[in-house]
Tab-separated table of N, CA, C and O in Angstrom:
chain	number	residue	atom	x	y	z
A	1	UNK	N	162.475	134.397	169.043
A	1	UNK	CA	163.291	135.568	169.285
A	1	UNK	C	162.441	136.812	169.060
A	1	UNK	O	161.768	136.928	168.056
A	2	UNK	N	162.474	137.725	169.972
A	2	UNK	CA	161.744	138.984	169.869
A	2	UNK	C	162.660	140.010	169.188
A	2	UNK	O	163.660	140.443	169.755
A	3	UNK	N	162.333	140.396	167.937
A	3	UNK	CA	163.216	141.291	167.181
A	3	UNK	C	163.420	142.628	167.859
A	3	UNK	O	164.480	143.228	167.787
A	4	UNK	N	162.409	143.120	168.547
A	4	UNK	CA	162.507	144.424	169.189
A	4	UNK	C	163.568	144.411	170.294
A	4	UNK	O	164.411	145.299	170.379
A	5	UNK	N	163.548	143.382	171.113
A	5	UNK	CA	164.526	143.272	172.187
A	5	UNK	C	165.910	142.929	171.643
A	5	UNK	O	166.918	143.382	172.165
A	6	UNK	N	165.964	142.128	170.594
A	6	UNK	CA	167.244	141.753	170.012
A	6	UNK	C	168.003	142.983	169.516
A	6	UNK	O	169.192	143.137	169.777
A	7	UNK	N	167.317	143.876	168.789
A	7	UNK	CA	167.966	145.099	168.317
A	7	UNK	C	168.360	146.005	169.479
A	7	UNK	O	169.420	146.614	169.475
A	8	UNK	N	167.526	146.083	170.486
A	8	UNK	CA	167.821	146.945	171.632
A	8	UNK	C	169.054	146.461	172.392
A	8	UNK	O	169.816	147.266	172.927
A	9	UNK	N	169.272	145.160	172.407
A	9	UNK	CA	170.406	144.596	173.134
A	9	UNK	C	171.645	144.434	172.265
A	9	UNK	O	172.666	143.954	172.732
A	10	UNK	N	171.573	144.815	171.008
A	10	UNK	CA	172.750	144.764	170.150
A	10	UNK	C	172.820	143.547	169.249
A	10	UNK	O	173.883	143.215	168.739
A	11	UNK	N	171.737	142.833	169.067
A	11	UNK	CA	171.732	141.682	168.171
A	11	UNK	C	172.209	140.414	168.854
A	11	UNK	O	172.300	140.327	170.073
A	12	UNK	N	172.550	139.435	168.049
A	12	UNK	CA	173.003	138.138	168.550
A	12	UNK	C	174.522	138.144	168.562
A	12	UNK	O	175.161	138.549	167.600
A	13	UNK	N	175.094	137.669	169.641
A	13	UNK	CA	176.550	137.605	169.761
A	13	UNK	C	176.974	136.155	169.910
A	13	UNK	O	176.346	135.390	170.623
A	14	UNK	N	178.037	135.794	169.224
A	14	UNK	CA	178.576	134.445	169.288
A	14	UNK	C	179.888	134.483	170.057
A	14	UNK	O	180.765	135.284	169.739
A	15	UNK	N	179.997	133.621	171.053
A	15	UNK	CA	181.233	133.555	171.826
A	15	UNK	C	181.850	132.180	171.647
A	15	UNK	O	181.182	131.156	171.846
A	16	UNK	N	183.125	132.162	171.251
A	16	UNK	CA	183.869	130.915	171.098
A	16	UNK	C	185.236	131.098	171.736
A	16	UNK	O	185.736	132.221	171.854
A	17	UNK	N	185.877	130.003	172.140
A	17	UNK	CA	187.240	130.118	172.652
A	17	UNK	C	188.171	130.677	171.581
A	17	UNK	O	187.937	130.506	170.380
A	18	UNK	N	189.227	131.342	172.009
A	18	UNK	CA	190.169	131.976	171.089
A	18	UNK	C	190.727	131.028	170.036
A	18	UNK	O	190.988	131.433	168.902
A	19	UNK	N	190.915	129.765	170.379
A	19	UNK	CA	191.452	128.792	169.431
A	19	UNK	C	190.524	128.567	168.250
A	19	UNK	O	190.962	128.219	167.156
A	20	UNK	N	189.239	128.753	168.446
A	20	UNK	CA	188.248	128.491	167.408
A	20	UNK	C	187.726	129.754	166.732
A	20	UNK	O	186.841	129.672	165.885
A	21	UNK	N	188.264	130.915	167.085
A	21	UNK	CA	187.759	132.183	166.556
A	21	UNK	C	187.862	132.250	165.034
A	21	UNK	O	186.918	132.646	164.351
A	22	UNK	N	189.010	131.861	164.489
A	22	UNK	CA	189.192	131.941	163.033
A	22	UNK	C	188.238	130.975	162.305
A	22	UNK	O	187.636	131.334	161.301
A	23	UNK	N	188.089	129.773	162.833
A	23	UNK	CA	187.172	128.796	162.225
A	23	UNK	C	185.727	129.284	162.320
A	23	UNK	O	184.948	129.109	161.385
A	24	UNK	N	185.365	129.910	163.444
A	24	UNK	CA	184.007	130.429	163.614
A	24	UNK	C	183.733	131.545	162.621
A	24	UNK	O	182.655	131.602	162.015
A	25	UNK	N	184.678	132.450	162.410
A	25	UNK	CA	184.508	133.524	161.432
A	25	UNK	C	184.350	132.967	160.023
A	25	UNK	O	183.548	133.460	159.237
A	26	UNK	N	185.108	131.922	159.717
A	26	UNK	CA	185.012	131.296	158.395
A	26	UNK	C	183.610	130.720	158.183
A	26	UNK	O	183.011	130.905	157.127
A	27	UNK	N	183.076	130.045	159.189
A	27	UNK	CA	181.733	129.460	159.093
A	27	UNK	C	180.684	130.556	158.966
A	27	UNK	O	179.751	130.454	158.160
A	28	UNK	N	180.810	131.629	159.745
A	28	UNK	CA	179.833	132.722	159.694
A	28	UNK	C	179.848	133.450	158.354
A	28	UNK	O	178.824	133.983	157.923
A	29	UNK	N	180.983	133.485	157.687
A	29	UNK	CA	181.091	134.186	156.413
A	29	UNK	C	180.723	133.330	155.206
A	29	UNK	O	180.702	133.822	154.086
A	30	UNK	N	180.431	132.042	155.426
A	30	UNK	CA	180.035	131.168	154.321
A	30	UNK	C	178.660	131.567	153.799
A	30	UNK	O	177.767	131.895	154.563
A	31	UNK	N	178.505	131.503	152.485
A	31	UNK	CA	177.202	131.750	151.869
A	31	UNK	C	176.549	130.397	151.616
A	31	UNK	O	176.931	129.682	150.706
A	32	UNK	N	175.571	130.051	152.436
A	32	UNK	CA	174.899	128.746	152.349
A	32	UNK	C	173.544	128.842	151.652
A	32	UNK	O	172.726	127.944	151.753
A	33	UNK	N	173.305	129.934	150.933
A	33	UNK	CA	172.004	130.150	150.310
A	33	UNK	C	171.676	129.069	149.282
A	33	UNK	O	170.561	128.561	149.240
A	34	UNK	N	172.642	128.704	148.431
A	34	UNK	CA	172.382	127.703	147.400
A	34	UNK	C	171.973	126.369	148.009
A	34	UNK	O	171.035	125.728	147.538
A	35	UNK	N	172.657	125.940	149.056
A	35	UNK	CA	172.324	124.669	149.704
A	35	UNK	C	170.936	124.732	150.335
A	35	UNK	O	170.177	123.761	150.272
A	36	UNK	N	170.601	125.864	150.928
A	36	UNK	CA	169.291	126.024	151.548
A	36	UNK	C	168.182	126.008	150.501
A	36	UNK	O	167.153	125.354	150.681
A	37	UNK	N	168.384	126.709	149.395
A	37	UNK	CA	167.389	126.729	148.316
A	37	UNK	C	167.238	125.327	147.724
A	37	UNK	O	166.132	124.871	147.448
A	38	UNK	N	168.354	124.634	147.549
A	38	UNK	CA	168.312	123.271	147.003
A	38	UNK	C	167.574	122.328	147.949
A	38	UNK	O	166.801	121.483	147.525
A	39	UNK	N	167.795	122.503	149.236
A	39	UNK	CA	167.179	121.630	150.241
A	39	UNK	C	165.698	121.935	150.445
A	39	UNK	O	164.878	121.033	150.513
A	40	UNK	N	165.332	123.225	150.525
A	40	UNK	CA	163.970	123.593	150.890
A	40	UNK	C	163.163	124.231	149.758
A	40	UNK	O	161.971	124.455	149.902
A	41	UNK	N	163.807	124.572	148.675
A	41	UNK	CA	163.099	125.209	147.573
A	41	UNK	C	162.953	126.705	147.804
A	41	UNK	O	163.332	127.238	148.839
A	42	UNK	N	162.383	127.382	146.818
A	42	UNK	CA	162.213	128.833	146.887
A	42	UNK	C	160.732	129.161	146.854
A	42	UNK	O	159.988	128.619	146.057
A	43	UNK	N	160.327	130.038	147.732
A	43	UNK	CA	158.937	130.477	147.777
A	43	UNK	C	158.914	131.980	147.517
A	43	UNK	O	158.762	132.775	148.430
A	44	UNK	N	159.115	132.363	146.250
A	44	UNK	CA	159.159	133.775	145.884
A	44	UNK	C	157.758	134.279	145.557
A	44	UNK	O	157.011	133.629	144.839
A	45	UNK	N	157.431	135.408	146.083
A	45	UNK	CA	156.172	136.079	145.755
A	45	UNK	C	156.443	137.126	144.691
A	45	UNK	O	157.386	137.894	144.801
A	46	UNK	N	155.606	137.169	143.678
A	46	UNK	CA	155.756	138.169	142.624
A	46	UNK	C	155.222	139.512	143.110
A	46	UNK	O	154.260	139.581	143.863
A	47	UNK	N	155.847	140.576	142.675
A	47	UNK	CA	155.410	141.929	143.015
A	47	UNK	C	154.073	142.207	142.330
A	47	UNK	O	153.958	142.045	141.109
A	48	UNK	N	153.051	142.629	143.087
A	48	UNK	CA	151.752	142.911	142.459
A	48	UNK	C	151.769	144.177	141.591
A	48	UNK	O	150.866	144.390	140.793
A	49	UNK	N	152.792	145.003	141.718
A	49	UNK	CA	152.863	146.251	140.962
A	49	UNK	C	153.563	146.075	139.606
A	49	UNK	O	153.057	146.525	138.591
A	50	UNK	N	154.750	145.409	139.622
A	50	UNK	CA	155.503	145.285	138.371
A	50	UNK	C	155.649	143.842	137.893
A	50	UNK	O	156.132	143.606	136.797
A	51	UNK	N	155.268	142.861	138.734
A	51	UNK	CA	155.334	141.460	138.337
A	51	UNK	C	156.693	140.809	138.533
A	51	UNK	O	156.865	139.626	138.261
A	52	UNK	N	157.669	141.538	139.012
A	52	UNK	CA	159.006	140.988	139.226
A	52	UNK	C	158.985	139.964	140.360
A	52	UNK	O	158.260	140.101	141.339
A	53	UNK	N	159.819	138.922	140.216
A	53	UNK	CA	159.941	137.926	141.283
A	53	UNK	C	161.164	138.201	142.149
A	53	UNK	O	161.489	137.404	143.019
A	54	UNK	N	161.841	139.307	141.929
A	54	UNK	CA	163.003	139.700	142.723
A	54	UNK	C	162.510	140.479	143.937
A	54	UNK	O	162.580	141.705	143.997
A	55	UNK	N	161.959	139.744	144.911
A	55	UNK	CA	161.362	140.349	146.101
A	55	UNK	C	162.031	139.813	147.353
A	55	UNK	O	162.745	138.812	147.311
A	56	UNK	N	161.781	140.482	148.474
A	56	UNK	CA	162.300	140.032	149.756
A	56	UNK	C	161.250	140.244	150.834
A	56	UNK	O	160.335	141.057	150.679
A	57	UNK	N	161.384	139.504	151.925
A	57	UNK	CA	160.484	139.613	153.063
A	57	UNK	C	160.618	141.005	153.684
A	57	UNK	O	161.710	141.558	153.768
A	58	UNK	N	159.502	141.575	154.112
A	58	UNK	CA	159.500	142.912	154.708
A	58	UNK	C	158.411	142.960	155.771
A	58	UNK	O	157.324	142.425	155.561
A	59	UNK	N	158.693	143.568	156.903
A	59	UNK	CA	157.696	143.697	157.964
A	59	UNK	C	157.078	145.083	157.924
A	59	UNK	O	157.780	146.085	158.078
A	60	UNK	N	155.770	145.133	157.705
A	60	UNK	CA	155.033	146.393	157.649
A	60	UNK	C	154.721	146.876	159.059
A	60	UNK	O	154.300	146.097	159.908
A	61	UNK	N	154.906	148.144	159.319
A	61	UNK	CA	154.587	148.719	160.627
A	61	UNK	C	155.678	148.572	161.657
A	61	UNK	O	155.491	148.898	162.820
A	62	UNK	N	156.832	148.100	161.257
A	62	UNK	CA	157.913	147.860	162.215
A	62	UNK	C	158.426	149.151	162.849
A	62	UNK	O	158.668	149.202	164.045
A	63	UNK	N	158.582	150.199	162.051
A	63	UNK	CA	159.057	151.481	162.589
A	63	UNK	C	158.070	152.053	163.601
A	63	UNK	O	158.442	152.533	164.662
A	64	UNK	N	156.770	152.017	163.233
A	64	UNK	CA	155.757	152.553	164.140
A	64	UNK	C	155.697	151.742	165.424
A	64	UNK	O	155.530	152.295	166.509
A	65	UNK	N	155.822	150.432	165.307
A	65	UNK	CA	155.806	149.585	166.503
A	65	UNK	C	156.967	149.956	167.421
A	65	UNK	O	156.813	150.033	168.643
A	66	UNK	N	158.130	150.206	166.844
A	66	UNK	CA	159.292	150.577	167.641
A	66	UNK	C	159.076	151.930	168.315
A	66	UNK	O	159.359	152.092	169.511
A	67	UNK	N	158.544	152.901	167.578
A	67	UNK	CA	158.315	154.229	168.157
A	67	UNK	C	157.277	154.184	169.271
A	67	UNK	O	157.434	154.842	170.312
A	68	UNK	N	156.209	153.409	169.081
A	68	UNK	CA	155.194	153.267	170.129
A	68	UNK	C	155.811	152.594	171.346
A	68	UNK	O	155.570	152.990	172.487
A	69	UNK	N	156.644	151.585	171.113
A	69	UNK	CA	157.308	150.888	172.214
A	69	UNK	C	158.214	151.838	173.000
A	69	UNK	O	158.224	151.830	174.231
A	70	UNK	N	158.970	152.671	172.290
A	70	UNK	CA	159.847	153.649	172.950
A	70	UNK	C	159.008	154.644	173.759
A	70	UNK	O	159.371	155.007	174.875
A	71	UNK	N	157.879	155.078	173.203
A	71	UNK	CA	157.047	156.078	173.873
A	71	UNK	C	156.344	155.575	175.118
A	71	UNK	O	156.304	156.255	176.138
A	72	UNK	N	155.786	154.363	175.046
A	72	UNK	CA	155.014	153.885	176.198
A	72	UNK	C	155.540	152.565	176.779
A	72	UNK	O	154.912	151.974	177.639
A	73	UNK	N	156.672	152.098	176.296
A	73	UNK	CA	157.318	150.867	176.764
A	73	UNK	C	156.411	149.635	176.637
A	73	UNK	O	156.492	148.700	177.428
A	74	UNK	N	155.548	149.654	175.656
A	74	UNK	CA	154.694	148.499	175.404
A	74	UNK	C	154.356	148.451	173.918
A	74	UNK	O	153.875	149.447	173.366
A	75	UNK	N	154.610	147.326	173.235
A	75	UNK	CA	154.359	147.256	171.790
A	75	UNK	C	152.881	147.080	171.464
A	75	UNK	O	152.345	145.990	171.527
A	76	UNK	N	152.202	148.164	171.123
A	76	UNK	CA	150.786	148.114	170.791
A	76	UNK	C	150.519	148.124	169.295
A	76	UNK	O	149.457	147.735	168.855
A	77	UNK	N	151.458	148.601	168.514
A	77	UNK	CA	151.245	148.747	167.078
A	77	UNK	C	151.448	147.392	166.394
A	77	UNK	O	152.454	146.735	166.612
A	78	UNK	N	150.507	146.956	165.552
A	78	UNK	CA	150.648	145.642	164.911
A	78	UNK	C	151.719	145.634	163.816
A	78	UNK	O	151.861	146.602	163.077
A	79	UNK	N	152.452	144.554	163.745
A	79	UNK	CA	153.446	144.351	162.703
A	79	UNK	C	152.933	143.232	161.807
A	79	UNK	O	152.565	142.170	162.281
A	80	UNK	N	152.872	143.490	160.497
A	80	UNK	CA	152.367	142.498	159.548
A	80	UNK	C	153.453	142.130	158.549
A	80	UNK	O	154.353	142.919	158.281
A	81	UNK	N	153.341	140.947	157.983
A	81	UNK	CA	154.285	140.496	156.971
A	81	UNK	C	153.941	141.091	155.615
A	81	UNK	O	152.775	141.279	155.293
A	82	UNK	N	154.968	141.373	154.850
A	82	UNK	CA	154.786	141.900	153.507
A	82	UNK	C	155.973	141.532	152.642
A	82	UNK	O	156.862	140.799	153.066
A	83	UNK	N	155.980	142.039	151.409
A	83	UNK	CA	157.112	141.829	150.516
A	83	UNK	C	157.548	143.185	149.952
A	83	UNK	O	156.742	144.083	149.772
A	84	UNK	N	158.841	143.294	149.722
A	84	UNK	CA	159.399	144.510	149.130
A	84	UNK	C	160.053	144.124	147.812
A	84	UNK	O	160.859	143.204	147.757
A	85	UNK	N	159.682	144.819	146.756
A	85	UNK	CA	160.213	144.538	145.424
A	85	UNK	C	161.570	145.226	145.272
A	85	UNK	O	161.708	146.415	145.553
A	86	UNK	N	162.555	144.471	144.823
A	86	UNK	CA	163.890	145.045	144.602
A	86	UNK	C	163.965	145.802	143.278
A	86	UNK	O	164.863	146.595	143.082
A	87	UNK	N	162.998	145.552	142.387
A	87	UNK	CA	163.003	146.230	141.091
A	87	UNK	C	162.362	147.625	141.196
A	87	UNK	O	162.969	148.612	140.844
A	88	UNK	N	161.107	147.683	141.670
A	88	UNK	CA	160.397	148.971	141.698
A	88	UNK	C	160.444	149.628	143.079
A	88	UNK	O	160.079	150.792	143.216
A	89	UNK	N	160.846	148.889	144.128
A	89	UNK	CA	160.980	149.452	145.461
A	89	UNK	C	159.695	149.570	146.252
A	89	UNK	O	159.697	150.055	147.361
A	90	UNK	N	158.567	149.105	145.701
A	90	UNK	CA	157.291	149.221	146.395
A	90	UNK	C	157.100	148.075	147.387
A	90	UNK	O	157.635	146.992	147.217
A	91	UNK	N	156.324	148.351	148.423
A	91	UNK	CA	156.050	147.369	149.473
A	91	UNK	C	154.575	147.017	149.437
A	91	UNK	O	153.717	147.881	149.263
A	92	UNK	N	154.269	145.718	149.601
A	92	UNK	CA	152.877	145.279	149.608
A	92	UNK	C	152.670	144.195	150.663
A	92	UNK	O	153.629	143.572	151.105
A	93	UNK	N	151.429	143.992	151.037
A	93	UNK	CA	151.084	142.936	151.989
A	93	UNK	C	151.162	141.587	151.289
A	93	UNK	O	150.917	141.491	150.098
A	94	UNK	N	151.466	140.541	152.048
A	94	UNK	CA	151.488	139.189	151.461
A	94	UNK	C	150.136	138.558	151.544
A	94	UNK	O	149.293	138.915	152.291
């Protein structure tokens, strides 16, 4: 999935028959994080600034890539993976 095009088109949309709409909403609202962590484990990166393990995935250069894409209709700016610390708010490369 190309994130740039997905956001431009309004994200992912799920279509179900009217009879299944309530069941589909129930499934979409379920929090399956515990089962996923239990099944696959956790790969947390510690923050290099404060040492906290309360971090999340973050894409570096995403805003610039979007602006370059809007300006010349071609994504030339590189997007790299990083982590963002929820404790100190700093972003670093992985």
